[in-house]
Tab-separated table of C-alpha atoms in Angstrom:
chain	number	residue	atom	x	y	z
B	1	MET	CA	-28.579	20.032	32.580
B	2	ASN	CA	-28.012	20.415	28.845
B	3	LEU	CA	-27.602	16.903	27.434
B	4	ARG	CA	-26.845	18.347	23.996
B	5	ASN	CA	-23.477	19.403	25.431
B	6	HIS	CA	-22.839	15.820	26.500
B	7	VAL	CA	-23.499	14.614	22.954
B	8	HIS	CA	-21.237	17.350	21.569
B	9	LEU	CA	-18.515	16.125	23.925
B	10	ALA	CA	-19.050	12.552	22.679
B	11	LEU	CA	-18.754	13.853	19.115
B	12	GLY	CA	-15.543	15.613	20.131
B	13	TYR	CA	-14.132	12.243	21.184
B	14	PHE	CA	-15.222	10.802	17.837
B	15	ILE	CA	-13.450	13.598	15.977
B	16	THR	CA	-10.305	12.921	18.014
B	17	ALA	CA	-10.547	9.186	17.215
B	18	ALA	CA	-11.077	10.019	13.531
B	19	PHE	CA	-7.980	12.225	13.574
B	20	LEU	CA	-5.952	9.392	15.095
B	21	GLY	CA	-7.410	7.098	12.414
B	22	LEU	CA	-6.256	9.562	9.764
B	23	LEU	CA	-2.753	9.448	11.259
B	24	LEU	CA	-2.813	5.643	11.118
B	25	ARG	CA	-3.892	5.693	7.458
B	26	SER	CA	-1.086	8.152	6.692
B	27	PHE	CA	1.698	6.024	8.175
B	28	GLN	CA	2.278	4.392	4.787
B	29	ILE	CA	2.632	7.815	3.139
B	30	PHE	CA	4.569	9.983	5.599
B	31	GLU	CA	7.084	9.413	8.352
B	32	PHE	CA	5.795	10.177	11.841
B	33	PRO	CA	7.701	10.129	15.141
B	34	PHE	CA	4.897	8.086	16.750
B	35	ASN	CA	4.500	4.500	17.801
B	36	TYR	CA	1.889	2.969	15.444
B	37	LYS	CA	0.534	0.481	17.992
B	38	PHE	CA	0.163	3.170	20.638
B	39	ILE	CA	-1.935	5.288	18.247
B	40	VAL	CA	-4.080	2.220	17.469
B	41	HIS	CA	-4.778	1.783	21.194
B	42	GLY	CA	-5.727	5.446	21.604
B	43	HIS	CA	-7.888	5.403	18.450
B	44	SER	CA	-9.876	2.308	19.417
B	45	HIS	CA	-10.404	3.205	23.077
B	46	ILE	CA	-11.606	6.750	22.415
B	47	ALA	CA	-13.855	5.645	19.534
B	48	LEU	CA	-15.602	2.909	21.546
B	49	LEU	CA	-15.609	4.462	24.982
B	50	GLY	CA	-15.630	8.170	24.225
B	51	TRP	CA	-18.026	8.312	21.273
B	52	VAL	CA	-20.293	5.267	21.574
B	53	TYR	CA	-20.399	4.783	25.346
B	54	VAL	CA	-20.941	8.461	26.176
B	55	GLY	CA	-23.472	8.784	23.357
B	56	LEU	CA	-25.469	5.719	24.383
B	57	THR	CA	-25.474	6.460	28.117
B	58	THR	CA	-26.590	10.047	27.427
B	59	LEU	CA	-29.533	8.703	25.424
B	60	LEU	CA	-30.404	6.179	28.129
B	61	PHE	CA	-30.394	8.856	30.813
B	62	LYS	CA	-32.501	11.253	28.727
B	63	LEU	CA	-35.118	8.678	27.788
B	64	PHE	CA	-35.427	6.610	30.953
B	65	LEU	CA	-34.231	8.715	33.888
B	66	VAL	CA	-34.279	12.450	33.156
B	67	GLN	CA	-37.752	12.913	34.686
B	68	GLU	CA	-36.753	11.224	37.932
B	69	GLY	CA	-34.757	14.100	39.457
B	70	LEU	CA	-31.469	12.218	39.303
B	71	ASN	CA	-29.335	14.932	37.735
B	72	ARG	CA	-26.873	15.319	40.582
B	73	GLU	CA	-25.839	11.657	40.779
B	74	TYR	CA	-25.764	11.311	36.998
B	75	ARG	CA	-23.540	14.386	36.767
B	76	ARG	CA	-21.074	12.826	39.203
B	77	ILE	CA	-20.984	9.599	37.149
B	78	PHE	CA	-20.649	11.558	33.920
B	79	TRP	CA	-17.697	13.699	35.017
B	80	PHE	CA	-15.916	10.795	36.678
B	81	THR	CA	-16.237	8.983	33.346
B	82	GLN	CA	-14.773	11.997	31.515
B	83	ILE	CA	-11.723	11.980	33.786
B	84	THR	CA	-11.063	8.351	32.860
B	85	LEU	CA	-11.545	9.067	29.132
B	86	VAL	CA	-9.234	12.081	29.101
B	87	GLY	CA	-6.735	10.020	31.047
B	88	MET	CA	-6.820	7.300	28.372
B	89	LEU	CA	-6.600	9.930	25.642
B	90	VAL	CA	-3.373	11.406	27.015
B	91	THR	CA	-1.738	8.074	27.905
B	92	PHE	CA	-2.579	5.395	25.322
B	93	PRO	CA	-1.191	7.255	22.244
B	94	PHE	CA	2.102	7.922	24.042
B	95	GLN	CA	2.731	4.784	26.071
B	96	GLY	CA	0.309	2.073	24.912
B	97	TYR	CA	-0.588	-0.404	27.618
B	98	ALA	CA	1.395	0.830	30.597
B	99	LEU	CA	0.795	1.832	34.194
B	100	PHE	CA	-1.210	5.027	33.749
B	101	SER	CA	-3.257	3.929	30.744
B	102	ILE	CA	-4.179	0.722	32.569
B	103	VAL	CA	-5.162	2.730	35.672
B	104	PHE	CA	-7.470	5.007	33.653
B	105	SER	CA	-8.999	2.140	31.657
B	106	THR	CA	-9.620	0.261	34.921
B	107	LEU	CA	-11.296	3.327	36.415
B	108	PHE	CA	-13.464	3.503	33.310
B	109	LEU	CA	-14.712	-0.023	34.012
B	110	VAL	CA	-15.626	1.140	37.520
B	111	ALA	CA	-17.504	4.099	35.986
B	112	SER	CA	-19.428	1.779	33.661
B	113	TYR	CA	-20.429	-0.436	36.607
B	114	TRP	CA	-21.536	2.664	38.496
B	115	PHE	CA	-23.713	3.807	35.588
B	116	THR	CA	-25.231	0.335	35.153
B	117	TRP	CA	-26.155	0.125	38.831
B	118	PHE	CA	-27.532	3.682	38.764
B	119	PHE	CA	-29.609	3.030	35.643
B	120	VAL	CA	-31.105	-0.324	36.644
B	121	LYS	CA	-31.874	0.939	40.155
B	122	ASN	CA	-33.734	4.075	39.030
B	123	VAL	CA	-35.697	3.131	35.888
B	124	PRO	CA	-39.386	3.813	36.672
B	125	ASP	CA	-41.585	0.740	37.162
B	126	GLY	CA	-43.758	1.689	34.199
B	127	LEU	CA	-40.798	1.382	31.828
B	128	ARG	CA	-39.479	-1.890	33.240
B	129	ARG	CA	-42.189	-3.876	31.497
B	130	THR	CA	-41.467	-2.472	28.047
B	131	SER	CA	-39.703	-4.262	25.198
B	132	SER	CA	-37.216	-1.403	24.959
B	133	TYR	CA	-36.119	-1.802	28.575
B	134	GLN	CA	-35.739	-5.581	28.212
B	135	CYS	CA	-33.316	-5.056	25.331
B	136	ILE	CA	-31.388	-2.319	27.125
B	137	ARG	CA	-31.175	-4.292	30.385
B	138	PHE	CA	-29.578	-7.208	28.561
B	139	ALA	CA	-27.344	-4.794	26.631
B	140	LEU	CA	-25.994	-3.474	29.943
B	141	ILE	CA	-25.476	-7.051	31.147
B	142	TYR	CA	-23.345	-7.691	28.048
B	143	MET	CA	-21.388	-4.509	28.700
B	144	VAL	CA	-20.552	-5.675	32.213
B	145	LEU	CA	-19.846	-9.205	30.935
B	146	SER	CA	-17.444	-7.859	28.303
B	147	SER	CA	-15.299	-6.316	31.036
B	148	ILE	CA	-14.130	-9.796	32.056
B	149	GLY	CA	-11.785	-9.556	29.055
B	150	PRO	CA	-9.821	-6.497	30.282
B	151	TRP	CA	-9.669	-7.854	33.828
B	152	LEU	CA	-8.143	-11.093	32.543
B	153	LEU	CA	-5.623	-9.281	30.300
B	154	GLY	CA	-3.482	-8.197	33.246
B	155	ILE	CA	-3.373	-11.719	34.648
B	156	ILE	CA	-2.601	-13.237	31.232
B	157	MET	CA	0.172	-10.723	30.475
B	158	ASN	CA	1.842	-11.414	33.828
B	159	THR	CA	1.600	-15.201	33.513
B	160	MET	CA	1.524	-16.257	29.846
B	161	GLY	CA	2.496	-13.065	28.027
B	162	SER	CA	0.923	-11.104	25.176
B	163	GLY	CA	1.819	-13.852	22.694
B	164	SER	CA	-0.556	-16.277	24.382
B	165	VAL	CA	-3.713	-17.558	22.694
B	166	TRP	CA	-5.595	-16.490	25.817
B	167	TYR	CA	-4.436	-12.888	25.354
B	168	ARG	CA	-6.182	-12.641	21.971
B	169	LEU	CA	-9.225	-14.514	23.264
B	170	ALA	CA	-9.620	-11.988	26.105
B	171	ILE	CA	-9.486	-9.093	23.617
B	172	TYR	CA	-11.993	-10.715	21.253
B	173	PHE	CA	-14.285	-11.572	24.178
B	174	TYR	CA	-14.324	-7.901	25.138
B	175	LEU	CA	-14.856	-6.634	21.587
B	176	HIS	CA	-17.577	-9.157	20.767
B	177	PHE	CA	-19.776	-8.409	23.751
B	178	GLN	CA	-19.154	-4.673	23.357
B	179	TYR	CA	-20.059	-4.486	19.666
B	180	ASN	CA	-22.641	-7.227	19.291
B	181	GLY	CA	-24.045	-7.291	22.796
B	182	TRP	CA	-23.975	-3.886	24.465
B	183	MET	CA	-24.001	-1.541	21.478
B	184	VAL	CA	-26.182	-3.245	18.859
B	185	LEU	CA	-28.766	-4.532	21.338
B	186	ALA	CA	-29.005	-1.144	23.087
B	187	LEU	CA	-29.656	0.529	19.738
B	188	MET	CA	-32.419	-1.979	19.006
B	189	GLY	CA	-33.886	-1.148	22.397
B	190	LEU	CA	-33.841	2.549	21.485
B	191	PHE	CA	-35.744	1.758	18.279
B	192	PHE	CA	-38.445	-0.022	20.284
B	193	TYR	CA	-38.538	2.974	22.643
B	194	VAL	CA	-39.235	5.327	19.721
B	195	LEU	CA	-42.145	3.110	18.678
B	196	GLU	CA	-43.479	2.750	22.215
B	197	GLN	CA	-43.661	6.525	22.582
B	198	ARG	CA	-46.187	6.410	19.721
B	199	ASN	CA	-48.048	3.537	21.410
B	200	ILE	CA	-46.747	1.078	18.816
B	201	ILE	CA	-46.150	-2.204	20.648
B	202	ILE	CA	-44.581	-5.259	19.037
B	203	PRO	CA	-46.801	-8.357	19.611
B	204	LYS	CA	-45.597	-10.286	22.658
B	205	LYS	CA	-45.009	-13.596	20.861
B	206	MET	CA	-43.113	-11.871	18.062
B	207	PHE	CA	-40.950	-9.939	20.537
B	208	THR	CA	-40.205	-13.060	22.610
B	209	THR	CA	-38.980	-14.907	19.506
B	210	PHE	CA	-36.941	-11.880	18.393
B	211	PHE	CA	-35.488	-11.301	21.858
B	212	TRP	CA	-34.285	-14.830	22.541
B	213	SER	CA	-33.069	-15.393	18.972
B	214	MET	CA	-31.037	-12.219	19.248
B	215	ASN	CA	-29.601	-12.994	22.659
B	216	LEU	CA	-28.754	-16.624	21.953
B	217	GLY	CA	-27.224	-15.428	18.697
B	218	ILE	CA	-25.049	-12.923	20.560
B	219	VAL	CA	-23.769	-15.628	22.907
B	220	PHE	CA	-23.122	-18.255	20.220
B	221	THR	CA	-21.494	-15.889	17.701
B	222	PHE	CA	-18.708	-15.322	20.211
B	223	PHE	CA	-17.361	-18.659	19.012
B	224	LEU	CA	-16.735	-17.046	15.606
B	225	SER	CA	-14.012	-15.080	17.411
B	226	THR	CA	-12.331	-18.354	18.445
B	227	LEU	CA	-12.096	-20.050	15.049
B	228	TRP	CA	-8.455	-19.016	14.556
B	229	ILE	CA	-7.324	-21.372	17.343
B	230	PRO	CA	-6.706	-25.088	16.575
B	231	PRO	CA	-9.744	-26.191	14.540
B	232	SER	CA	-12.836	-27.664	16.099
B	233	ILE	CA	-15.981	-28.358	14.105
B	234	VAL	CA	-18.017	-27.823	17.294
B	235	LEU	CA	-16.935	-24.165	17.421
B	236	ASN	CA	-17.840	-23.718	13.746
B	237	ILE	CA	-21.295	-25.178	14.350
B	238	LEU	CA	-21.942	-23.048	17.433
B	239	GLY	CA	-20.819	-19.897	15.625
B	240	GLY	CA	-22.956	-20.765	12.601
B	241	VAL	CA	-26.016	-21.391	14.785
B	242	GLY	CA	-25.457	-18.024	16.446
B	243	ALA	CA	-25.230	-16.260	13.068
B	244	LEU	CA	-28.442	-17.945	11.884
B	245	LEU	CA	-30.254	-16.991	15.095
B	246	GLN	CA	-29.265	-13.349	14.670
B	247	LEU	CA	-30.474	-13.407	11.073
B	248	VAL	CA	-33.792	-14.864	12.279
B	249	ALA	CA	-34.097	-12.035	14.822
B	250	LEU	CA	-33.382	-9.420	12.169
B	251	VAL	CA	-35.940	-10.940	9.785
B	252	ILE	CA	-38.550	-10.844	12.574
B	253	LEU	CA	-37.772	-7.164	13.178
B	254	VAL	CA	-38.128	-6.369	9.475
B	255	LYS	CA	-41.357	-8.373	9.303
B	256	PHE	CA	-42.735	-6.307	12.187
B	257	ILE	CA	-41.809	-3.058	10.433
B	258	LEU	CA	-43.346	-4.146	7.121
B	259	ALA	CA	-46.409	-5.968	8.470
B	260	GLY	CA	-48.617	-2.882	8.534
B	261	TYR	CA	-48.761	-2.426	12.327
B	262	PHE	CA	-47.766	1.209	11.796
B	263	ASP	CA	-46.563	3.678	9.182
B	264	LEU	CA	-42.895	4.460	9.764
B	265	LYS	CA	-43.376	7.842	8.060
B	266	ASN	CA	-45.527	8.883	11.020
B	267	VAL	CA	-42.745	8.004	13.458
B	268	LEU	CA	-39.485	9.118	11.841
B	269	SER	CA	-38.461	11.885	9.472
B	270	GLY	CA	-37.449	11.133	5.886
B	271	PHE	CA	-33.771	11.502	6.799
B	272	GLN	CA	-34.118	9.190	9.803
B	273	ILE	CA	-35.856	6.514	7.706
B	274	LYS	CA	-33.085	6.760	5.110
B	275	ALA	CA	-30.381	6.473	7.767
B	276	LEU	CA	-32.004	3.479	9.494
B	277	SER	CA	-32.489	1.817	6.093
B	278	ILE	CA	-28.719	2.021	5.606
B	279	VAL	CA	-28.241	0.544	9.087
B	280	LEU	CA	-30.620	-2.307	8.288
B	281	VAL	CA	-28.803	-3.190	5.054
B	282	LEU	CA	-25.461	-3.084	6.852
B	283	LEU	CA	-26.829	-5.313	9.617
B	284	PHE	CA	-27.812	-7.936	7.044
B	285	ILE	CA	-24.333	-7.698	5.481
B	286	LYS	CA	-22.698	-7.980	8.914
B	287	MET	CA	-24.751	-11.034	9.880
B	288	GLY	CA	-24.216	-12.596	6.471
B	289	MET	CA	-20.465	-12.196	6.961
B	290	GLN	CA	-20.777	-13.878	10.355
B	291	LEU	CA	-22.561	-16.827	8.765
B	292	VAL	CA	-19.938	-17.151	6.009
B	293	THR	CA	-17.069	-17.111	8.509
B	294	SER	CA	-18.595	-20.073	10.349
B	295	LEU	CA	-17.372	-22.158	7.397
B	296	PRO	CA	-13.847	-23.508	8.114
B	297	TYR	CA	-12.260	-22.167	4.901
B	298	PHE	CA	-13.515	-18.615	5.422
B	299	SER	CA	-12.857	-18.599	9.168
B	300	LYS	CA	-9.232	-19.429	8.459
B	301	LEU	CA	-9.131	-16.759	5.758
B	302	ALA	CA	-10.523	-14.117	8.132
B	303	SER	CA	-7.928	-15.018	10.766
B	304	ILE	CA	-5.026	-14.796	8.304
B	305	ILE	CA	-5.987	-11.613	6.433
B	306	LEU	CA	-6.229	-8.771	8.925
B	307	ASP	CA	-7.980	-6.428	6.468
B	308	PHE	CA	-11.112	-8.595	6.556
B	309	THR	CA	-11.268	-8.303	10.351
B	310	ILE	CA	-10.639	-4.546	10.268
B	311	GLY	CA	-13.256	-4.109	7.543
B	312	TYR	CA	-15.823	-6.079	9.555
B	313	LEU	CA	-15.134	-4.122	12.744
B	314	HIS	CA	-15.370	-0.782	10.916
B	315	LEU	CA	-18.562	-1.892	9.158
B	316	THR	CA	-20.097	-2.578	12.561
B	317	PHE	CA	-18.741	0.507	14.322
B	318	LEU	CA	-18.784	3.204	11.631
B	319	GLY	CA	-21.726	1.794	9.693
B	320	VAL	CA	-24.241	0.093	11.964
B	321	ILE	CA	-23.548	1.727	15.326
B	322	THR	CA	-22.542	5.254	14.335
B	323	ILE	CA	-25.245	5.823	11.713
B	324	ALA	CA	-27.856	4.492	14.162
B	325	LEU	CA	-26.543	6.889	16.828
B	326	PHE	CA	-26.767	9.779	14.366
B	327	THR	CA	-30.403	8.816	13.716
B	328	PHE	CA	-31.408	8.753	17.373
B	329	PHE	CA	-29.511	11.948	18.206
B	330	ASP	CA	-31.370	13.656	15.378
B	331	HIS	CA	-34.730	12.180	16.415
B	332	PHE	CA	-34.402	13.248	20.049
B	333	LYS	CA	-32.960	16.652	19.055
B	334	LEU	CA	-29.634	16.128	20.790
B	335	LEU	CA	-27.584	16.737	17.638
B	336	GLU	CA	-28.736	18.143	14.336
B	337	ILE	CA	-27.450	15.920	11.542
B	338	GLY	CA	-26.989	18.077	8.453
B	339	ASN	CA	-27.563	16.437	5.092
B	340	LYS	CA	-24.187	17.501	3.619
B	341	ALA	CA	-22.250	16.274	6.646
B	342	PHE	CA	-24.129	12.974	6.728
B	343	THR	CA	-23.635	12.415	2.993
B	344	ALA	CA	-19.908	13.127	3.322
B	345	PHE	CA	-19.641	10.708	6.247
B	346	VAL	CA	-21.450	7.933	4.381
B	347	MET	CA	-19.288	8.495	1.291
B	348	GLY	CA	-16.118	8.357	3.391
B	349	PHE	CA	-17.360	5.219	5.146
B	350	PHE	CA	-18.225	3.306	1.960
B	351	LEU	CA	-15.027	4.409	0.217
B	352	SER	CA	-12.967	3.313	3.221
B	353	GLU	CA	-14.769	-0.034	3.484
B	354	GLY	CA	-14.398	-0.688	-0.243
B	355	LEU	CA	-10.656	-0.019	-0.116
B	356	ILE	CA	-10.091	-2.127	3.017
B	357	PHE	CA	-11.949	-5.140	1.620
B	358	TYR	CA	-10.279	-4.638	-1.778
B	359	LYS	CA	-6.863	-4.971	-0.119
B	360	GLY	CA	-8.036	-8.081	1.719
B	361	ILE	CA	-9.333	-9.624	-1.510
B	362	ALA	CA	-6.060	-8.735	-3.237
B	363	ALA	CA	-4.139	-10.597	-0.534
B	364	TRP	CA	-6.560	-13.540	-0.799
B	365	LEU	CA	-6.435	-13.885	-4.580
B	366	GLY	CA	-2.788	-12.917	-4.908
B	367	PHE	CA	-2.896	-9.729	-6.963
B	368	GLY	CA	-1.290	-6.410	-6.086
B	369	ILE	CA	-3.043	-3.248	-4.997
B	370	PHE	CA	-3.141	-0.268	-7.345
B	371	ASP	CA	-0.712	2.645	-7.175
B	372	GLY	CA	-1.916	5.350	-4.839
B	373	TYR	CA	-3.980	2.937	-2.739
B	374	PHE	CA	-2.795	4.321	0.598
B	375	GLU	CA	-3.339	7.907	-0.551
B	376	PHE	CA	-6.968	7.099	-1.441
B	377	LEU	CA	-7.440	5.357	1.918
B	378	ALA	CA	-6.104	8.429	3.725
B	379	LEU	CA	-8.448	10.649	1.684
B	380	ALA	CA	-11.409	8.480	2.756
B	381	SER	CA	-10.355	8.937	6.381
B	382	LEU	CA	-9.970	12.670	5.811
B	383	LEU	CA	-13.506	12.835	4.407
B	384	ILE	CA	-14.855	11.114	7.531
B	385	PHE	CA	-12.885	13.493	9.755
B	386	VAL	CA	-14.117	16.606	7.916
B	387	SER	CA	-17.733	15.360	7.971
B	388	LEU	CA	-17.587	14.944	11.757
B	389	VAL	CA	-16.075	18.395	12.267
B	390	SER	CA	-18.872	19.828	10.128
B	391	LEU	CA	-21.438	18.150	12.396
B	392	LEU	CA	-19.876	19.833	15.419
B	393	LEU	CA	-19.440	23.196	13.664
B	394	PRO	CA	-22.276	23.296	11.095
B	395	LYS	CA	-22.208	27.092	10.646
B	396	TRP	CA	-18.597	26.927	9.472
B	397	PHE	CA	-19.515	24.494	6.718
B	398	GLY	CA	-22.846	25.990	5.610
B	399	ASP	CA	-24.935	22.959	6.629
């Protein structure tokens, strides 16, 4: 079984999501016969579930299960998952949340449960005691936990409607435990796996402090997603504690890297060190933003100005998660990340983030955006799209 093809398929989903993102950015420039909200649904579902989920589960299978002779069952799970993803791809952009898109997204949840059961059941005993597995096991727990949100959406829509506070809470519950629980923690587990393959083991006491700080931080920072409801200082405090705990965990991880236990140059290539350095900086920015939004003034600001929320989500998804995935795909030789393509992607990402936050700041401080703003934003999206295509077809782009 060629797992490189699975990663190429995941990248194909990412390219499709990037194209839909380009359409969304072009709505202010051109007239399209599409429903904007429907395209948003298609864009977000394929980006999270097509690109990140397929990419992460492919890595988990390769690293933890591929030697166990489990190809046949994994193949069944994989192709069942693809049916659900293609189903969402051909329904969400054209009908939004409706019968068929809900059916396919529900079947995807079933596929994710199937993979989780399959993975936890079959991980070899020798790997179960590792730090990497502990992180990934909890990451999968968060993935399953996040699915409570989608299950509740149907009930909420049929009883209280999409205008209900509980409707937004269910969505944010899902997004929080997807982004901050499942995806970020799984990527940290993959980093520990890379080290463990070189017999580099984080000291037990240091890992225990990191692990529980990170996990308690994940749980408590959910309350940052609730600060737009009628104010409660208790929620602000819980969210702030969660943000501080995650910062503590990140500092411990950096301390471990810099403490002289190993030389990172003997573990990762120069490109991979550069890419993970970008991820690390973005993680500090992300967690700093979480801490700031625990303050009542800024939590209200973030809830009012949508650009700040979009910028934060894209920083996490395009910056932290995607660049980390690129690094691990390159390290495990599942996808060759060309320097030109990577540079173009990073440029498109930072340009896009700068423009999104600029618009949010303009709304906050009450000044207008510059002429041609939406054209520049579309160009940033185009740069991201072209960079991803060049990763899939490197010979066409000379990389």
